[in-house]
Amino acid sequence: MISEEKLKILVDSAKFDVSCSSSGSNRKNNGGIGNASYGGICHSFTEDGRCVSLLKILMTNVCEYNCLYCVNRRSNDVPRAIATPNEICELTMEFYKHNFIEGLFLSSAVYKNADYTMELLLETVIKLRKLYNFTGYIHLKGIPGADTNLIMRAGEYVDRMSFNLELPSEKSLKLLAPQKSKKAILSPISMISGEKQWNKSIKSRFLPAGQTTQMIIGASPEKDGHILKLTEALYKKYSLKRVYYSSYIPMNLKSNILPKESAGLLREHRLYQADWLIRFYGFKVNELISEEDNLSLDYDPKCAWALSHPELFPVEINTAPVEMLARVPGIGLRSAYKIISARRYGKIDLEGLKRMKIPLKRAINFITTNGFYKGLKSENDIKLSLLENKNQPTYTQLSMFSSPEILRSVLIGEI
Amino acid sequence: MIYIIENSLENLLTAVFESYKNKDKQVSIFTNTCQTSCLEEIKIIKTDGEKANRVEKALRKILNYSYNHIKLAFRSGETNKNTVIFNYICETVNANDNISENFANSSVYSFYEIFRKVQKEVHHLKGFIRFSKTEEGIYYAPFSPDNDVCDLILPHFIKRYSSMPFILHDYKYNKLCAYNGKESKIVYEKIPPLKVKDEVNFLFKTYYQTVNIKSRQNIKLMKNYMPKRYHINMPEKDELL
């Protein structure tokens, strides 16, 4: 079994990878150990409020590259370690049997060169599947610039793959991660997306949970509008399952290029809120924000949108289409589902909404029930009352418990 | 009016039958372990298979598949669950319609809440259960759920572990679900949870502490997602480990 010291080093450098989702795959167990749960399962939550679903670990943190924002950059003086494929496999199996995890999230620094690293990763996942008969979830981080054949072969064994976009523009990439290029990152993303399309038509099991990506925000000057435009394009063009954002944290480096301070968790939270609105609520990016702007920190993106469209409100709870109900601040998909279910049986009044435990604090200013409006009278009062307390930024984590069956039809796609 | 029943769904269904037969209004249901106020009239309802059957048949006709929600809700650990289910059933029978989604109705919504809690806990436990390997090579998981759901999570682990022997030990409802790699068995017995020493637990605690990002500390959120009552059986939360 892997030593505690090695585990610490390899996990410590892997923890900044945001993705921990184990959803989207329904791999079956055929006599081995493990299966995937389509909705994903969270096994634990760390004290930062993030979920532990997968064993998140690096093959090695010995890196050839020197990306300025990264803790593992070559010039940084940190303890280094290399794990063997067997060590990773054994640890995954033991953790899995104890029900600590849903599977493995394997990533690596670029050791020797991209191909060599990718071969190590591939060897590990093949061993895990063939020798250890592991049929649980595997998320593999792809190494940009590695041979196409290696990447495609890995796709046959794992459930999800991801190539990190790292930074929201080519210019920033050149500046902060000179050894990585936009082409080396985007070409495998595009290739995988094409391969998946083709495999879908022949019902093969290539990357059942698709691919995701991640970018760092606040290390470079791009605005939220630009980042969200990019996100929207990634969802559309490459059918990515998720785009993750990670707020830049300054790490022991004196640099004139990098900002001195973190972008903050509230900005990251706002981006996720907007991302949710795009994926599940039918919003287009240009409805929420223009390319040169940042999202408001005072109001969540839905609230900000509603406040700038007074002509569309209030909406009548008893007649509004579900798409419009979901656009009311304070009413989420779950509440919208409850409302459209309940109104099949009769008219709903304010008391009815309260009985259904629909939070009215914000919503009341945007709805009528049977024609009655009970919210604040002036637009200014509404704006003031909805202002979020700047001293206590609330941020929720990306991981959520999966929805129950009855809600699946409403909460389309994966959590 | 107070009805006293035993803790069984059949008995509860019998109570529904009796309330319609005797036209009893405003019924609260208590199990025989409960203390009751002496101001109200009390009736003890004995289980009657035939009466319960008639109610079940009528409900199945109205509710179809969602009759299972009643079975699931009955596993709830809430103290008022019998009254909540009773009211929901009466409401359904009165409406003679599947009103399971009429959330503006308070009887329906109260029922929906306890049913959802059971459903949610089944999902949570799939993640929060912790196995330790005993010297005999059996994976043993003690836990104390809010609701009586041990046998509902058993199939999940059988599918997952296929030939690995394990025991799920619910020491609150005194149920043991054992699986030997081929078949499973449910045993009802009151045994305190065993302490198992397992090195891997220690390694996982190290993992758990290392993967945390200190600059993003948010303990309140952690507790929201993983309520404290589950921590007792989690090695990553064991301060003595």
PDB file of C-alpha atoms in Angstrom, chain A residues 2-265:
ATOM      1  CA  ILE A   2       1.089   3.554  -0.714  1.00  0.00           C
ATOM      2  CA  SER A   3       2.880   5.334   2.161  1.00  0.00           C
ATOM      3  CA  GLU A   4       1.128   8.066   4.085  1.00  0.00           C
ATOM      4  CA  GLU A   5       3.826  10.569   3.151  1.00  0.00           C
ATOM      5  CA  LYS A   6       3.475   9.914  -0.574  1.00  0.00           C
ATOM      6  CA  LEU A   7      -0.296  10.050  -0.367  1.00  0.00           C
ATOM      7  CA  LYS A   8      -0.089  13.448   1.293  1.00  0.00           C
ATOM      8  CA  ILE A   9       2.174  14.900  -1.406  1.00  0.00           C
ATOM      9  CA  LEU A  10       0.169  13.561  -4.332  1.00  0.00           C
ATOM     10  CA  VAL A  11      -3.202  14.564  -2.903  1.00  0.00           C
ATOM     11  CA  ASP A  12      -2.023  17.940  -1.739  1.00  0.00           C
ATOM     12  CA  SER A  13      -1.099  18.855  -5.311  1.00  0.00           C
ATOM     13  CA  ALA A  14      -4.291  17.369  -6.780  1.00  0.00           C
ATOM     14  CA  LYS A  15      -6.762  19.131  -4.530  1.00  0.00           C
ATOM     15  CA  PHE A  16      -7.039  22.258  -6.658  1.00  0.00           C
ATOM     16  CA  ASP A  17      -8.701  20.318  -9.436  1.00  0.00           C
ATOM     17  CA  VAL A  18     -12.291  21.309  -8.952  1.00  0.00           C
ATOM     18  CA  SER A  19     -14.226  18.507 -10.581  1.00  0.00           C
ATOM     19  CA  CYS A  20     -15.338  15.772  -8.261  1.00  0.00           C
ATOM     20  CA  SER A  21     -18.556  14.732  -9.880  1.00  0.00           C
ATOM     21  CA  SER A  22     -19.247  11.030 -10.299  1.00  0.00           C
ATOM     22  CA  SER A  23     -22.410  11.371 -12.343  1.00  0.00           C
ATOM     23  CA  GLY A  24     -23.341  10.687 -15.926  1.00  0.00           C
ATOM     24  CA  SER A  25     -22.270   7.078 -16.247  1.00  0.00           C
ATOM     25  CA  ASN A  26     -24.235   3.888 -15.688  1.00  0.00           C
ATOM     26  CA  ARG A  27     -21.415   1.375 -15.999  1.00  0.00           C
ATOM     27  CA  LYS A  28     -22.589  -2.024 -14.755  1.00  0.00           C
ATOM     28  CA  ASN A  29     -20.779  -4.492 -12.565  1.00  0.00           C
ATOM     29  CA  ASN A  30     -20.107  -7.754 -14.406  1.00  0.00           C
ATOM     30  CA  GLY A  31     -18.625  -9.864 -11.667  1.00  0.00           C
ATOM     31  CA  GLY A  32     -15.879  -7.473 -10.609  1.00  0.00           C
ATOM     32  CA  ILE A  33     -15.984  -4.693  -8.032  1.00  0.00           C
ATOM     33  CA  GLY A  34     -17.940  -1.545  -8.620  1.00  0.00           C
ATOM     34  CA  ASN A  35     -20.611   0.138 -10.695  1.00  0.00           C
ATOM     35  CA  ALA A  36     -21.431   3.717 -11.511  1.00  0.00           C
ATOM     36  CA  SER A  37     -24.464   5.566 -10.210  1.00  0.00           C
ATOM     37  CA  TYR A  38     -25.997   7.772 -12.894  1.00  0.00           C
ATOM     38  CA  GLY A  39     -26.855  10.596 -10.533  1.00  0.00           C
ATOM     39  CA  GLY A  40     -23.503  10.426  -8.779  1.00  0.00           C
ATOM     40  CA  ILE A  41     -22.932   9.854  -5.048  1.00  0.00           C
ATOM     41  CA  CYS A  42     -21.121  12.114  -2.585  1.00  0.00           C
ATOM     42  CA  HIS A  43     -19.338  10.130   0.093  1.00  0.00           C
ATOM     43  CA  SER A  44     -18.008  12.801   2.370  1.00  0.00           C
ATOM     44  CA  PHE A  45     -17.610  16.561   2.685  1.00  0.00           C
ATOM     45  CA  THR A  46     -14.398  18.275   3.646  1.00  0.00           C
ATOM     46  CA  GLU A  47     -14.253  21.306   5.906  1.00  0.00           C
ATOM     47  CA  ASP A  48     -14.183  23.647   2.910  1.00  0.00           C
ATOM     48  CA  GLY A  49     -17.664  22.317   2.059  1.00  0.00           C
ATOM     49  CA  ARG A  50     -16.548  20.475  -1.075  1.00  0.00           C
ATOM     50  CA  CYS A  51     -17.679  16.932  -1.644  1.00  0.00           C
ATOM     51  CA  VAL A  52     -15.482  13.867  -1.687  1.00  0.00           C
ATOM     52  CA  SER A  53     -16.796  11.622  -4.397  1.00  0.00           C
ATOM     53  CA  LEU A  54     -13.629  10.432  -6.089  1.00  0.00           C
ATOM     54  CA  LEU A  55     -10.127   9.647  -4.889  1.00  0.00           C
ATOM     55  CA  LYS A  56      -8.426  12.700  -6.318  1.00  0.00           C
ATOM     56  CA  ILE A  57      -4.734  12.048  -6.781  1.00  0.00           C
ATOM     57  CA  LEU A  58      -1.796  12.795  -9.058  1.00  0.00           C
ATOM     58  CA  MET A  59       0.352  10.094 -10.618  1.00  0.00           C
ATOM     59  CA  THR A  60       3.233  12.433  -9.920  1.00  0.00           C
ATOM     60  CA  ASN A  61       3.772  16.096  -9.125  1.00  0.00           C
ATOM     61  CA  VAL A  62       7.187  16.160 -10.780  1.00  0.00           C
ATOM     62  CA  CYS A  63       6.636  18.628 -13.592  1.00  0.00           C
ATOM     63  CA  GLU A  64       8.489  19.712 -16.705  1.00  0.00           C
ATOM     64  CA  TYR A  65       6.306  22.775 -17.116  1.00  0.00           C
ATOM     65  CA  ASN A  66       6.538  26.056 -15.305  1.00  0.00           C
ATOM     66  CA  CYS A  67       3.023  27.518 -15.368  1.00  0.00           C
ATOM     67  CA  LEU A  68       3.101  30.562 -13.124  1.00  0.00           C
ATOM     68  CA  TYR A  69      -0.246  30.021 -11.369  1.00  0.00           C
ATOM     69  CA  CYS A  70       0.446  26.361 -10.522  1.00  0.00           C
ATOM     70  CA  VAL A  71       1.753  25.018  -7.239  1.00  0.00           C
ATOM     71  CA  ASN A  72       3.563  22.183  -9.035  1.00  0.00           C
ATOM     72  CA  ARG A  73       5.539  24.412 -11.446  1.00  0.00           C
ATOM     73  CA  ARG A  74       9.115  23.287 -11.947  1.00  0.00           C
ATOM     74  CA  SER A  75      10.656  26.291 -10.232  1.00  0.00           C
ATOM     75  CA  ASN A  76       8.585  25.883  -7.061  1.00  0.00           C
ATOM     76  CA  ASP A  77      10.347  24.261  -4.144  1.00  0.00           C
ATOM     77  CA  VAL A  78       7.851  21.649  -2.911  1.00  0.00           C
ATOM     78  CA  PRO A  79       8.283  17.972  -1.933  1.00  0.00           C
ATOM     79  CA  ARG A  80       7.875  15.704  -4.965  1.00  0.00           C
ATOM     80  CA  ALA A  81       6.718  12.102  -5.317  1.00  0.00           C
ATOM     81  CA  ILE A  82       5.877   9.557  -7.999  1.00  0.00           C
ATOM     82  CA  ALA A  83       3.314   6.786  -7.520  1.00  0.00           C
ATOM     83  CA  THR A  84       3.399   3.470  -9.351  1.00  0.00           C
ATOM     84  CA  PRO A  85       0.320   2.265 -11.259  1.00  0.00           C
ATOM     85  CA  ASN A  86      -0.028  -0.571  -8.739  1.00  0.00           C
ATOM     86  CA  GLU A  87      -0.010   1.793  -5.791  1.00  0.00           C
ATOM     87  CA  ILE A  88      -2.813   3.836  -7.350  1.00  0.00           C
ATOM     88  CA  CYS A  89      -4.836   0.714  -8.184  1.00  0.00           C
ATOM     89  CA  GLU A  90      -4.494  -0.820  -4.724  1.00  0.00           C
ATOM     90  CA  LEU A  91      -5.450   2.390  -2.988  1.00  0.00           C
ATOM     91  CA  THR A  92      -8.477   2.865  -5.245  1.00  0.00           C
ATOM     92  CA  MET A  93      -9.677  -0.688  -4.604  1.00  0.00           C
ATOM     93  CA  GLU A  94      -9.299  -0.456  -0.841  1.00  0.00           C
ATOM     94  CA  PHE A  95     -10.973   2.950  -0.593  1.00  0.00           C
ATOM     95  CA  TYR A  96     -13.761   1.725  -2.837  1.00  0.00           C
ATOM     96  CA  LYS A  97     -14.412  -1.412  -0.780  1.00  0.00           C
ATOM     97  CA  HIS A  98     -14.656   0.703   2.367  1.00  0.00           C
ATOM     98  CA  ASN A  99     -17.237   2.870   0.578  1.00  0.00           C
ATOM     99  CA  PHE A 100     -15.102   5.994   0.941  1.00  0.00           C
ATOM    100  CA  ILE A 101     -15.334   6.851  -2.762  1.00  0.00           C
ATOM    101  CA  GLU A 102     -17.245   6.383  -6.023  1.00  0.00           C
ATOM    102  CA  GLY A 103     -14.065   5.900  -7.995  1.00  0.00           C
ATOM    103  CA  LEU A 104     -10.822   7.438  -9.105  1.00  0.00           C
ATOM    104  CA  PHE A 105      -9.955  10.899 -10.382  1.00  0.00           C
ATOM    105  CA  LEU A 106      -6.477  10.497 -11.793  1.00  0.00           C
ATOM    106  CA  SER A 107      -4.389  13.392 -12.952  1.00  0.00           C
ATOM    107  CA  SER A 108      -0.710  14.094 -13.301  1.00  0.00           C
ATOM    108  CA  ALA A 109       1.932  16.726 -13.714  1.00  0.00           C
ATOM    109  CA  VAL A 110       3.831  16.505 -16.997  1.00  0.00           C
ATOM    110  CA  TYR A 111       6.575  14.034 -16.123  1.00  0.00           C
ATOM    111  CA  LYS A 112       9.418  13.765 -18.692  1.00  0.00           C
ATOM    112  CA  ASN A 113       7.054  14.598 -21.568  1.00  0.00           C
ATOM    113  CA  ALA A 114       3.365  14.551 -22.459  1.00  0.00           C
ATOM    114  CA  ASP A 115       3.459  11.116 -24.119  1.00  0.00           C
ATOM    115  CA  TYR A 116       5.370   9.460 -21.304  1.00  0.00           C
ATOM    116  CA  THR A 117       2.909  10.798 -18.734  1.00  0.00           C
ATOM    117  CA  MET A 118      -0.121   9.808 -20.780  1.00  0.00           C
ATOM    118  CA  GLU A 119       1.288   6.280 -21.144  1.00  0.00           C
ATOM    119  CA  LEU A 120       1.652   6.017 -17.368  1.00  0.00           C
ATOM    120  CA  LEU A 121      -1.934   7.146 -16.866  1.00  0.00           C
ATOM    121  CA  LEU A 122      -3.184   4.746 -19.533  1.00  0.00           C
ATOM    122  CA  GLU A 123      -1.270   1.834 -18.005  1.00  0.00           C
ATOM    123  CA  THR A 124      -2.855   2.593 -14.633  1.00  0.00           C
ATOM    124  CA  VAL A 125      -6.451   2.702 -15.862  1.00  0.00           C
ATOM    125  CA  ILE A 126      -6.012  -0.450 -17.967  1.00  0.00           C
ATOM    126  CA  LYS A 127      -4.567  -2.276 -14.961  1.00  0.00           C
ATOM    127  CA  LEU A 128      -7.398  -1.074 -12.791  1.00  0.00           C
ATOM    128  CA  ARG A 129     -10.008  -2.327 -15.232  1.00  0.00           C
ATOM    129  CA  LYS A 130      -8.401  -5.558 -16.413  1.00  0.00           C
ATOM    130  CA  LEU A 131      -6.246  -6.775 -13.541  1.00  0.00           C
ATOM    131  CA  TYR A 132      -8.188  -5.443 -10.568  1.00  0.00           C
ATOM    132  CA  ASN A 133     -11.589  -5.874 -12.284  1.00  0.00           C
ATOM    133  CA  PHE A 134     -12.674  -2.439 -11.180  1.00  0.00           C
ATOM    134  CA  THR A 135     -15.948  -1.323 -12.749  1.00  0.00           C
ATOM    135  CA  GLY A 136     -16.505   1.825 -10.716  1.00  0.00           C
ATOM    136  CA  TYR A 137     -16.176   5.388 -11.959  1.00  0.00           C
ATOM    137  CA  ILE A 138     -12.920   6.721 -13.419  1.00  0.00           C
ATOM    138  CA  HIS A 139     -12.290  10.336 -14.352  1.00  0.00           C
ATOM    139  CA  LEU A 140      -9.002  10.770 -16.184  1.00  0.00           C
ATOM    140  CA  LYS A 141      -7.316  14.062 -16.758  1.00  0.00           C
ATOM    141  CA  GLY A 142      -5.872  14.226 -20.251  1.00  0.00           C
ATOM    142  CA  ILE A 143      -2.379  15.551 -20.869  1.00  0.00           C
ATOM    143  CA  PRO A 144      -2.472  18.229 -23.587  1.00  0.00           C
ATOM    144  CA  GLY A 145      -0.041  17.511 -26.392  1.00  0.00           C
ATOM    145  CA  ALA A 146       0.012  13.733 -25.829  1.00  0.00           C
ATOM    146  CA  ASP A 147      -0.319  11.360 -28.768  1.00  0.00           C
ATOM    147  CA  THR A 148      -3.868  11.094 -30.142  1.00  0.00           C
ATOM    148  CA  ASN A 149      -3.858   7.304 -30.032  1.00  0.00           C
ATOM    149  CA  LEU A 150      -3.053   7.258 -26.333  1.00  0.00           C
ATOM    150  CA  ILE A 151      -5.850   9.701 -25.575  1.00  0.00           C
ATOM    151  CA  MET A 152      -8.382   7.787 -27.648  1.00  0.00           C
ATOM    152  CA  ARG A 153      -7.418   4.464 -26.094  1.00  0.00           C
ATOM    153  CA  ALA A 154      -7.852   5.905 -22.603  1.00  0.00           C
ATOM    154  CA  GLY A 155     -11.361   6.937 -23.632  1.00  0.00           C
ATOM    155  CA  GLU A 156     -12.272   3.266 -24.030  1.00  0.00           C
ATOM    156  CA  TYR A 157     -11.545   2.533 -20.377  1.00  0.00           C
ATOM    157  CA  VAL A 158     -12.641   5.548 -18.399  1.00  0.00           C
ATOM    158  CA  ASP A 159     -16.010   7.189 -17.790  1.00  0.00           C
ATOM    159  CA  ARG A 160     -15.047  10.809 -18.135  1.00  0.00           C
ATOM    160  CA  MET A 161     -12.062  12.723 -19.417  1.00  0.00           C
ATOM    161  CA  SER A 162     -11.105  16.328 -19.075  1.00  0.00           C
ATOM    162  CA  PHE A 163      -8.549  18.683 -20.518  1.00  0.00           C
ATOM    163  CA  ASN A 164      -8.122  21.866 -18.542  1.00  0.00           C
ATOM    164  CA  LEU A 165      -8.575  25.029 -20.511  1.00  0.00           C
ATOM    165  CA  GLU A 166      -6.535  26.677 -17.727  1.00  0.00           C
ATOM    166  CA  LEU A 167      -7.115  30.300 -18.712  1.00  0.00           C
ATOM    167  CA  PRO A 168      -9.969  32.041 -20.491  1.00  0.00           C
ATOM    168  CA  SER A 169      -7.910  33.414 -23.405  1.00  0.00           C
ATOM    169  CA  GLU A 170      -4.993  32.487 -25.619  1.00  0.00           C
ATOM    170  CA  LYS A 171      -3.177  35.661 -24.686  1.00  0.00           C
ATOM    171  CA  SER A 172      -3.259  34.855 -20.974  1.00  0.00           C
ATOM    172  CA  LEU A 173      -2.208  31.298 -21.680  1.00  0.00           C
ATOM    173  CA  LYS A 174       0.861  32.535 -23.552  1.00  0.00           C
ATOM    174  CA  LEU A 175       1.746  34.822 -20.707  1.00  0.00           C
ATOM    175  CA  LEU A 176       1.202  32.524 -17.745  1.00  0.00           C
ATOM    176  CA  ALA A 177       1.597  29.003 -19.145  1.00  0.00           C
ATOM    177  CA  PRO A 178       4.056  29.443 -22.004  1.00  0.00           C
ATOM    178  CA  GLN A 179       4.550  25.704 -22.531  1.00  0.00           C
ATOM    179  CA  LYS A 180       0.842  25.101 -23.114  1.00  0.00           C
ATOM    180  CA  SER A 181      -0.964  26.254 -26.241  1.00  0.00           C
ATOM    181  CA  LYS A 182      -4.597  26.792 -27.096  1.00  0.00           C
ATOM    182  CA  LYS A 183      -4.261  24.313 -29.925  1.00  0.00           C
ATOM    183  CA  ALA A 184      -2.795  21.547 -27.734  1.00  0.00           C
ATOM    184  CA  ILE A 185      -5.720  21.931 -25.327  1.00  0.00           C
ATOM    185  CA  LEU A 186      -8.599  22.444 -27.750  1.00  0.00           C
ATOM    186  CA  SER A 187      -7.681  19.813 -30.302  1.00  0.00           C
ATOM    187  CA  PRO A 188      -8.173  16.792 -27.979  1.00  0.00           C
ATOM    188  CA  ILE A 189     -11.406  18.365 -26.672  1.00  0.00           C
ATOM    189  CA  SER A 190     -12.701  18.671 -30.192  1.00  0.00           C
ATOM    190  CA  MET A 191     -11.452  15.211 -31.177  1.00  0.00           C
ATOM    191  CA  ILE A 192     -13.089  13.529 -28.187  1.00  0.00           C
ATOM    192  CA  SER A 193     -16.339  15.326 -28.878  1.00  0.00           C
ATOM    193  CA  GLY A 194     -16.297  14.077 -32.469  1.00  0.00           C
ATOM    194  CA  GLU A 195     -15.390  10.545 -31.431  1.00  0.00           C
ATOM    195  CA  LYS A 196     -18.192  10.503 -28.887  1.00  0.00           C
ATOM    196  CA  GLN A 197     -20.722  11.599 -31.494  1.00  0.00           C
ATOM    197  CA  TRP A 198     -19.613   8.789 -33.761  1.00  0.00           C
ATOM    198  CA  ASN A 199     -19.567   6.218 -30.969  1.00  0.00           C
ATOM    199  CA  LYS A 200     -23.040   7.224 -29.918  1.00  0.00           C
ATOM    200  CA  SER A 201     -24.293   6.161 -33.314  1.00  0.00           C
ATOM    201  CA  ILE A 202     -22.754   2.702 -32.925  1.00  0.00           C
ATOM    202  CA  LYS A 203     -23.702   2.471 -29.223  1.00  0.00           C
ATOM    203  CA  SER A 204     -20.170   1.919 -28.035  1.00  0.00           C
ATOM    204  CA  ARG A 205     -19.009   2.701 -24.531  1.00  0.00           C
ATOM    205  CA  PHE A 206     -16.616   5.527 -25.276  1.00  0.00           C
ATOM    206  CA  LEU A 207     -16.509   7.979 -22.336  1.00  0.00           C
ATOM    207  CA  PRO A 208     -20.086   7.395 -21.094  1.00  0.00           C
ATOM    208  CA  ALA A 209     -19.902  10.463 -18.837  1.00  0.00           C
ATOM    209  CA  GLY A 210     -18.427  12.715 -21.525  1.00  0.00           C
ATOM    210  CA  GLN A 211     -15.876  15.409 -20.901  1.00  0.00           C
ATOM    211  CA  THR A 212     -15.500  18.512 -18.748  1.00  0.00           C
ATOM    212  CA  THR A 213     -13.005  21.330 -18.429  1.00  0.00           C
ATOM    213  CA  GLN A 214     -11.759  23.834 -15.899  1.00  0.00           C
ATOM    214  CA  MET A 215     -10.386  27.346 -15.986  1.00  0.00           C
ATOM    215  CA  ILE A 216      -8.785  29.637 -13.468  1.00  0.00           C
ATOM    216  CA  ILE A 217     -10.475  32.965 -12.949  1.00  0.00           C
ATOM    217  CA  GLY A 218      -8.905  36.077 -11.594  1.00  0.00           C
ATOM    218  CA  ALA A 219      -5.330  35.249 -12.576  1.00  0.00           C
ATOM    219  CA  SER A 220      -5.835  37.070 -15.892  1.00  0.00           C
ATOM    220  CA  PRO A 221      -7.875  40.158 -16.840  1.00  0.00           C
ATOM    221  CA  GLU A 222     -10.799  38.529 -18.717  1.00  0.00           C
ATOM    222  CA  LYS A 223     -14.250  39.700 -17.645  1.00  0.00           C
ATOM    223  CA  ASP A 224     -17.113  37.421 -16.535  1.00  0.00           C
ATOM    224  CA  GLY A 225     -19.004  38.152 -19.750  1.00  0.00           C
ATOM    225  CA  HIS A 226     -16.100  36.879 -21.815  1.00  0.00           C
ATOM    226  CA  ILE A 227     -15.742  33.788 -19.613  1.00  0.00           C
ATOM    227  CA  LEU A 228     -19.436  32.959 -19.868  1.00  0.00           C
ATOM    228  CA  LYS A 229     -19.467  33.444 -23.644  1.00  0.00           C
ATOM    229  CA  LEU A 230     -16.610  30.974 -23.836  1.00  0.00           C
ATOM    230  CA  THR A 231     -18.481  28.587 -21.547  1.00  0.00           C
ATOM    231  CA  GLU A 232     -21.603  28.772 -23.684  1.00  0.00           C
ATOM    232  CA  ALA A 233     -19.564  28.045 -26.805  1.00  0.00           C
ATOM    233  CA  LEU A 234     -17.943  25.030 -25.134  1.00  0.00           C
ATOM    234  CA  TYR A 235     -21.317  23.583 -24.181  1.00  0.00           C
ATOM    235  CA  LYS A 236     -22.662  24.129 -27.677  1.00  0.00           C
ATOM    236  CA  LYS A 237     -19.711  23.234 -29.834  1.00  0.00           C
ATOM    237  CA  TYR A 238     -18.183  20.348 -27.909  1.00  0.00           C
ATOM    238  CA  SER A 239     -21.186  19.275 -25.799  1.00  0.00           C
ATOM    239  CA  LEU A 240     -19.146  19.451 -22.602  1.00  0.00           C
ATOM    240  CA  LYS A 241     -20.940  18.208 -19.499  1.00  0.00           C
ATOM    241  CA  ARG A 242     -19.540  20.851 -17.208  1.00  0.00           C
ATOM    242  CA  VAL A 243     -17.243  23.839 -17.165  1.00  0.00           C
ATOM    243  CA  TYR A 244     -15.598  24.383 -13.791  1.00  0.00           C
ATOM    244  CA  TYR A 245     -14.201  27.664 -12.505  1.00  0.00           C
ATOM    245  CA  SER A 246     -11.543  27.931  -9.892  1.00  0.00           C
ATOM    246  CA  SER A 247     -10.797  31.175  -8.185  1.00  0.00           C
ATOM    247  CA  TYR A 248      -7.104  32.002  -8.397  1.00  0.00           C
ATOM    248  CA  ILE A 249      -5.245  31.665  -5.103  1.00  0.00           C
ATOM    249  CA  PRO A 250      -1.804  33.380  -4.931  1.00  0.00           C
ATOM    250  CA  MET A 251       0.865  30.812  -4.081  1.00  0.00           C
ATOM    251  CA  ASN A 252       4.343  31.729  -2.847  1.00  0.00           C
ATOM    252  CA  LEU A 253       5.518  33.559  -5.917  1.00  0.00           C
ATOM    253  CA  LYS A 254       6.734  37.064  -6.430  1.00  0.00           C
ATOM    254  CA  SER A 255       5.477  37.937  -9.862  1.00  0.00           C
ATOM    255  CA  ASN A 256       4.622  41.160 -11.581  1.00  0.00           C
ATOM    256  CA  ILE A 257       2.263  39.478 -14.009  1.00  0.00           C
ATOM    257  CA  LEU A 258       0.005  37.763 -11.490  1.00  0.00           C
ATOM    258  CA  PRO A 259      -2.427  39.669  -9.273  1.00  0.00           C
ATOM    259  CA  LYS A 260      -1.507  39.903  -5.610  1.00  0.00           C
ATOM    260  CA  GLU A 261      -4.931  38.862  -4.417  1.00  0.00           C
ATOM    261  CA  SER A 262      -7.373  36.048  -5.014  1.00  0.00           C
ATOM    262  CA  ALA A 263     -10.392  36.761  -7.220  1.00  0.00           C
ATOM    263  CA  GLY A 264     -12.546  35.818  -4.274  1.00  0.00           C
ATOM    264  CA  LEU A 265     -15.089  33.111  -3.765  1.00  0.00           C
TER     265      LEU A 265
END
